[in-house]
PDB file of C-alpha atoms in Angstrom:
ATOM      1  CA  MET A   1      -0.045  -0.159   0.073  1.00 97.00           C
ATOM      2  CA  LEU A   2       1.264   3.453  -1.015  1.00 98.00           C
ATOM      3  CA  ILE A   3      -0.032   6.764   1.044  1.00 98.00           C
ATOM      4  CA  ALA A   4       1.155  10.101  -0.199  1.00 98.00           C
ATOM      5  CA  VAL A   5       1.877  12.490   2.745  1.00 98.00           C
ATOM      6  CA  GLY A   6       1.856  16.113   2.624  1.00 98.00           C
ATOM      7  CA  ALA A   7       1.494  19.501   4.633  1.00 97.00           C
ATOM      8  CA  ASN A   8       1.911  23.113   4.221  1.00 96.00           C
ATOM      9  CA  LEU A   9       0.650  24.680   7.612  1.00 95.00           C
ATOM     10  CA  PRO A  10       1.494  23.896  11.235  1.00 93.00           C
ATOM     11  CA  GLY A  11      -0.516  21.412  13.003  1.00 85.00           C
ATOM     12  CA  TYR A  12      -2.434  21.776  16.210  1.00 82.00           C
ATOM     13  CA  SER A  13       0.618  21.182  18.365  1.00 83.00           C
ATOM     14  CA  GLY A  14       2.319  24.137  16.374  1.00 86.00           C
ATOM     15  CA  ASP A  15       4.603  21.737  15.000  1.00 90.00           C
ATOM     16  CA  GLY A  16       5.985  22.653  11.273  1.00 95.00           C
ATOM     17  CA  PRO A  17       4.814  20.515   8.299  1.00 97.00           C
ATOM     18  CA  LEU A  18       7.848  18.452   8.368  1.00 97.00           C
ATOM     19  CA  GLU A  19       7.410  17.463  11.951  1.00 96.00           C
ATOM     20  CA  THR A  20       3.577  16.902  11.326  1.00 97.00           C
ATOM     21  CA  CYS A  21       4.571  14.551   8.336  1.00 97.00           C
ATOM     22  CA  ARG A  22       7.039  12.532  10.083  1.00 97.00           C
ATOM     23  CA  ALA A  23       4.462  11.925  13.024  1.00 96.00           C
ATOM     24  CA  ALA A  24       1.544  10.858  10.641  1.00 97.00           C
ATOM     25  CA  ALA A  25       4.191   8.447   8.976  1.00 98.00           C
ATOM     26  CA  ALA A  26       5.001   7.251  12.535  1.00 98.00           C
ATOM     27  CA  ALA A  27       1.371   6.676  13.517  1.00 98.00           C
ATOM     28  CA  MET A  28       0.603   4.818  10.364  1.00 98.00           C
ATOM     29  CA  ASP A  29       2.820   1.938  11.665  1.00 98.00           C
ATOM     30  CA  GLY A  30       0.163  -0.449  13.076  1.00 97.00           C
ATOM     31  CA  LEU A  31      -2.656   1.314  11.495  1.00 97.00           C
ATOM     32  CA  CYS A  32      -5.246  -1.072  10.321  1.00 96.00           C
ATOM     33  CA  GLY A  33      -3.206  -3.985  11.082  1.00 96.00           C
ATOM     34  CA  LEU A  34      -0.131  -2.703   8.734  1.00 98.00           C
ATOM     35  CA  ARG A  35       3.399  -2.131   9.156  1.00 98.00           C
ATOM     36  CA  LEU A  36       5.326   0.688   7.944  1.00 98.00           C
ATOM     37  CA  THR A  37       7.934  -0.762   5.739  1.00 98.00           C
ATOM     38  CA  ALA A  38       9.363   2.360   4.038  1.00 98.00           C
ATOM     39  CA  LEU A  39       9.534   5.975   4.152  1.00 98.00           C
ATOM     40  CA  SER A  40      10.484   8.124   1.241  1.00 98.00           C
ATOM     41  CA  ARG A  41      12.786  11.240   1.463  1.00 98.00           C
ATOM     42  CA  TRP A  42      10.769  14.434   2.475  1.00 98.00           C
ATOM     43  CA  TYR A  43      10.597  16.899  -0.342  1.00 98.00           C
ATOM     44  CA  ARG A  44       9.664  20.714  -0.635  1.00 97.00           C
ATOM     45  CA  THR A  45       7.038  21.159  -3.498  1.00 95.00           C
ATOM     46  CA  GLU A  46       5.055  23.968  -4.744  1.00 92.00           C
ATOM     47  CA  PRO A  47       1.367  23.932  -4.179  1.00 92.00           C
ATOM     48  CA  VAL A  48      -0.635  22.191  -7.246  1.00 87.00           C
ATOM     49  CA  PRO A  49      -2.540  23.940  -8.574  1.00 86.00           C
ATOM     50  CA  PRO A  50      -0.720  27.166  -7.857  1.00 87.00           C
ATOM     51  CA  MET A  51      -1.821  29.334  -5.221  1.00 87.00           C
ATOM     52  CA  PRO A  52      -0.116  32.704  -4.785  1.00 87.00           C
ATOM     53  CA  GLY A  53       1.212  33.586  -1.217  1.00 88.00           C
ATOM     54  CA  ALA A  54       0.587  29.560  -0.208  1.00 90.00           C
ATOM     55  CA  PRO A  55       3.484  28.255   1.579  1.00 94.00           C
ATOM     56  CA  ARG A  56       5.362  25.402  -0.039  1.00 95.00           C
ATOM     57  CA  PHE A  57       4.469  21.847   0.851  1.00 96.00           C
ATOM     58  CA  VAL A  58       6.416  18.914   2.497  1.00 98.00           C
ATOM     59  CA  ASN A  59       5.923  15.760   0.649  1.00 98.00           C
ATOM     60  CA  GLY A  60       6.555  11.939   0.847  1.00 98.00           C
ATOM     61  CA  VAL A  61       5.191   8.488   0.596  1.00 98.00           C
ATOM     62  CA  VAL A  62       4.877   5.757   3.090  1.00 98.00           C
ATOM     63  CA  ARG A  63       4.755   2.159   1.923  1.00 98.00           C
ATOM     64  CA  LEU A  64       2.717  -0.341   4.280  1.00 98.00           C
ATOM     65  CA  GLU A  65       2.473  -3.992   3.960  1.00 98.00           C
ATOM     66  CA  GLY A  66       0.212  -6.291   5.785  1.00 97.00           C
ATOM     67  CA  PRO A  67      -3.282  -7.843   5.378  1.00 95.00           C
ATOM     68  CA  MET A  68      -5.445  -6.133   2.606  1.00 93.00           C
ATOM     69  CA  PRO A  69      -7.725  -3.518   4.619  1.00 93.00           C
ATOM     70  CA  ASP A  70     -11.153  -2.459   3.723  1.00 96.00           C
ATOM     71  CA  PRO A  71     -10.003   0.531   1.571  1.00 97.00           C
ATOM     72  CA  ALA A  72     -12.908   2.697   3.187  1.00 97.00           C
ATOM     73  CA  ALA A  73     -11.773   1.761   6.695  1.00 97.00           C
ATOM     74  CA  LEU A  74      -7.948   2.696   5.732  1.00 98.00           C
ATOM     75  CA  LEU A  75      -9.531   5.888   4.467  1.00 98.00           C
ATOM     76  CA  ALA A  76     -11.538   6.785   7.631  1.00 97.00           C
ATOM     77  CA  ALA A  77      -8.350   6.177   9.600  1.00 98.00           C
ATOM     78  CA  LEU A  78      -6.103   8.410   7.914  1.00 98.00           C
ATOM     79  CA  HIS A  79      -8.928  11.017   7.994  1.00 97.00           C
ATOM     80  CA  ALA A  80      -8.777  10.582  11.666  1.00 97.00           C
ATOM     81  CA  LEU A  81      -4.990  11.200  11.592  1.00 97.00           C
ATOM     82  CA  GLU A  82      -5.463  14.343   9.472  1.00 96.00           C
ATOM     83  CA  ALA A  83      -8.241  15.745  11.865  1.00 95.00           C
ATOM     84  CA  ALA A  84      -5.846  14.920  14.866  1.00 94.00           C
ATOM     85  CA  ALA A  85      -3.403  17.170  13.035  1.00 94.00           C
ATOM     86  CA  GLY A  86      -6.245  20.149  12.924  1.00 93.00           C
ATOM     87  CA  ARG A  87      -7.019  19.359   8.909  1.00 93.00           C
ATOM     88  CA  GLN A  88      -9.767  21.601   8.040  1.00 89.00           C
ATOM     89  CA  ARG A  89     -11.193  21.676   4.389  1.00 87.00           C
ATOM     90  CA  PRO A  90     -12.675  25.275   3.800  1.00 82.00           C
ATOM     91  CA  PHE A  91     -12.361  24.937   0.038  1.00 84.00           C
ATOM     92  CA  PRO A  92     -10.722  22.664  -2.452  1.00 83.00           C
ATOM     93  CA  ASN A  93      -6.808  22.450  -2.482  1.00 80.00           C
ATOM     94  CA  ALA A  94      -6.901  24.807   0.575  1.00 87.00           C
ATOM     95  CA  PRO A  95      -3.422  24.839   2.351  1.00 92.00           C
ATOM     96  CA  ARG A  96      -3.379  22.178   4.988  1.00 94.00           C
ATOM     97  CA  THR A  97      -1.929  20.832   8.261  1.00 96.00           C
ATOM     98  CA  LEU A  98      -1.716  17.117   6.794  1.00 97.00           C
ATOM     99  CA  ASP A  99      -3.243  15.340   3.748  1.00 97.00           C
ATOM    100  CA  LEU A 100      -3.055  11.676   3.685  1.00 98.00           C
ATOM    101  CA  ASP A 101      -3.945  10.195   0.134  1.00 97.00           C
ATOM    102  CA  ILE A 102      -4.280   6.219  -0.780  1.00 98.00           C
ATOM    103  CA  VAL A 103      -2.197   6.257  -3.862  1.00 98.00           C
ATOM    104  CA  ALA A 104      -2.675   2.280  -4.416  1.00 98.00           C
ATOM    105  CA  ILE A 105      -3.410  -0.587  -2.424  1.00 97.00           C
ATOM    106  CA  ASP A 106      -1.500  -3.414  -4.383  1.00 94.00           C
ATOM    107  CA  ASP A 107      -3.280  -3.862  -7.768  1.00 94.00           C
ATOM    108  CA  LEU A 108      -6.641  -2.836  -6.737  1.00 96.00           C
ATOM    109  CA  ARG A 109      -8.914  -0.880  -9.113  1.00 96.00           C
ATOM    110  CA  ARG A 110     -11.802   0.683  -7.867  1.00 96.00           C
ATOM    111  CA  SER A 111     -13.940   3.598  -9.165  1.00 95.00           C
ATOM    112  CA  ALA A 112     -16.395   4.126  -6.451  1.00 91.00           C
ATOM    113  CA  PRO A 113     -17.205   4.546  -3.662  1.00 92.00           C
ATOM    114  CA  ASP A 114     -14.634   6.409  -2.150  1.00 92.00           C
ATOM    115  CA  PRO A 115     -11.266   5.876  -2.048  1.00 97.00           C
ATOM    116  CA  VAL A 116     -11.088   5.481  -5.945  1.00 97.00           C
ATOM    117  CA  LEU A 117      -8.099   3.357  -6.449  1.00 97.00           C
ATOM    118  CA  PRO A 118      -5.364   3.805  -7.945  1.00 98.00           C
ATOM    119  CA  HIS A 119      -5.647   7.586  -6.832  1.00 97.00           C
ATOM    120  CA  PRO A 120      -6.903   9.165  -9.759  1.00 95.00           C
ATOM    121  CA  ARG A 121      -4.503  12.033 -10.190  1.00 95.00           C
ATOM    122  CA  ALA A 122      -1.353  10.460  -8.580  1.00 95.00           C
ATOM    123  CA  HIS A 123       0.339   9.458 -12.210  1.00 95.00           C
ATOM    124  CA  LEU A 124       0.023  13.234 -12.863  1.00 95.00           C
ATOM    125  CA  ARG A 125       1.981  14.724  -9.992  1.00 95.00           C
ATOM    126  CA  ARG A 126       5.767  14.956  -9.535  1.00 96.00           C
ATOM    127  CA  PHE A 127       5.160  15.717  -5.918  1.00 96.00           C
ATOM    128  CA  VAL A 128       3.775  12.152  -5.455  1.00 97.00           C
ATOM    129  CA  LEU A 129       5.577  10.073  -8.058  1.00 98.00           C
ATOM    130  CA  GLN A 130       9.195  11.389  -6.931  1.00 97.00           C
ATOM    131  CA  PRO A 131       8.808  10.237  -3.325  1.00 98.00           C
ATOM    132  CA  LEU A 132       6.813   7.237  -4.610  1.00 98.00           C
ATOM    133  CA  ALA A 133       9.947   6.172  -6.820  1.00 98.00           C
ATOM    134  CA  ASP A 134      12.038   6.132  -3.379  1.00 98.00           C
ATOM    135  CA  VAL A 135       9.938   3.518  -1.558  1.00 98.00           C
ATOM    136  CA  ALA A 136       8.689   1.513  -4.587  1.00 98.00           C
ATOM    137  CA  PRO A 137      11.057   1.852  -7.571  1.00 98.00           C
ATOM    138  CA  GLY A 138       9.730   0.016 -10.487  1.00 97.00           C
ATOM    139  CA  TRP A 139       6.144   0.420  -9.178  1.00 98.00           C
ATOM    140  CA  VAL A 140       3.616  -0.003 -12.076  1.00 97.00           C
ATOM    141  CA  HIS A 141       0.460   2.030 -12.298  1.00 97.00           C
ATOM    142  CA  PRO A 142      -2.560  -0.489 -12.270  1.00 96.00           C
ATOM    143  CA  ASP A 143      -4.513   1.162 -14.895  1.00 94.00           C
ATOM    144  CA  THR A 144      -1.944   2.640 -17.209  1.00 95.00           C
ATOM    145  CA  GLY A 145       0.499   0.174 -17.109  1.00 96.00           C
ATOM    146  CA  ARG A 146       3.584   2.571 -16.648  1.00 97.00           C
ATOM    147  CA  SER A 147       6.287   2.470 -14.327  1.00 98.00           C
ATOM    148  CA  VAL A 148       6.618   5.154 -11.875  1.00 98.00           C
ATOM    149  CA  GLU A 149      10.057   6.153 -13.779  1.00 98.00           C
ATOM    150  CA  ASP A 150       8.160   6.373 -17.097  1.00 98.00           C
ATOM    151  CA  MET A 151       5.646   8.753 -15.453  1.00 97.00           C
ATOM    152  CA  LEU A 152       8.208  11.010 -14.032  1.00 97.00           C
ATOM    153  CA  ALA A 153       9.949  10.980 -17.283  1.00 96.00           C
ATOM    154  CA  ALA A 154       6.732  12.199 -19.021  1.00 96.00           C
ATOM    155  CA  LEU A 155       6.031  15.121 -16.692  1.00 95.00           C
ATOM    156  CA  PRO A 156       7.572  18.744 -17.226  1.00 90.00           C
ATOM    157  CA  ALA A 157      10.967  19.123 -15.622  1.00 86.00           C
ATOM    158  CA  GLU A 158       9.545  22.330 -13.675  1.00 81.00           C
ATOM    159  CA  ASP A 159       8.938  22.862 -10.087  1.00 78.00           C
ATOM    160  CA  LEU A 160      10.968  19.806  -9.323  1.00 91.00           C
ATOM    161  CA  PRO A 161      10.635  18.729  -5.651  1.00 95.00           C
ATOM    162  CA  GLU A 162      13.903  19.729  -3.673  1.00 96.00           C
ATOM    163  CA  PRO A 163      14.920  17.072  -1.121  1.00 97.00           C
ATOM    164  CA  ILE A 164      15.041  18.200   2.499  1.00 97.00           C
ATOM    165  CA  PRO A 165      18.375  17.199   4.094  1.00 92.00           C
ATOM    166  CA  GLY A 166      18.334  15.006   7.163  1.00 79.00           C
TER     167      GLY A 166
END
């Protein structure tokens, strides 16, 4: 299972986006009976779509392994982590304290109900694919049949994610 992690606002505790993302990744170990097996580097990225004045994001990807969870139950558990970090949803693509998206659960394909799997826009987003390549090199998108490396190569080379040291 591949989970995208992102934030660009401080969380409830006052921690910055990087600390919030790290805490969320750690909290996923054991979630729905899954174990965290890989964590990407963290990257600074520009908001997509562009939002003038919005802070840059911290993005990463977590790989979880274990028994196949009910997708809706996993999504609900991720939403609970977002809520604990103070996530608000005032309008689409608003700045956020924490954003957790299921990118893929193995090769599961699902068009409804939520979550749609694989994530319907992940293959278009460098801020998802770059860290995904860290934790799942060679991963193949279940719908397109393209590898993460091929999808990255097809994207424009602008607004490249900046690895965060440490």
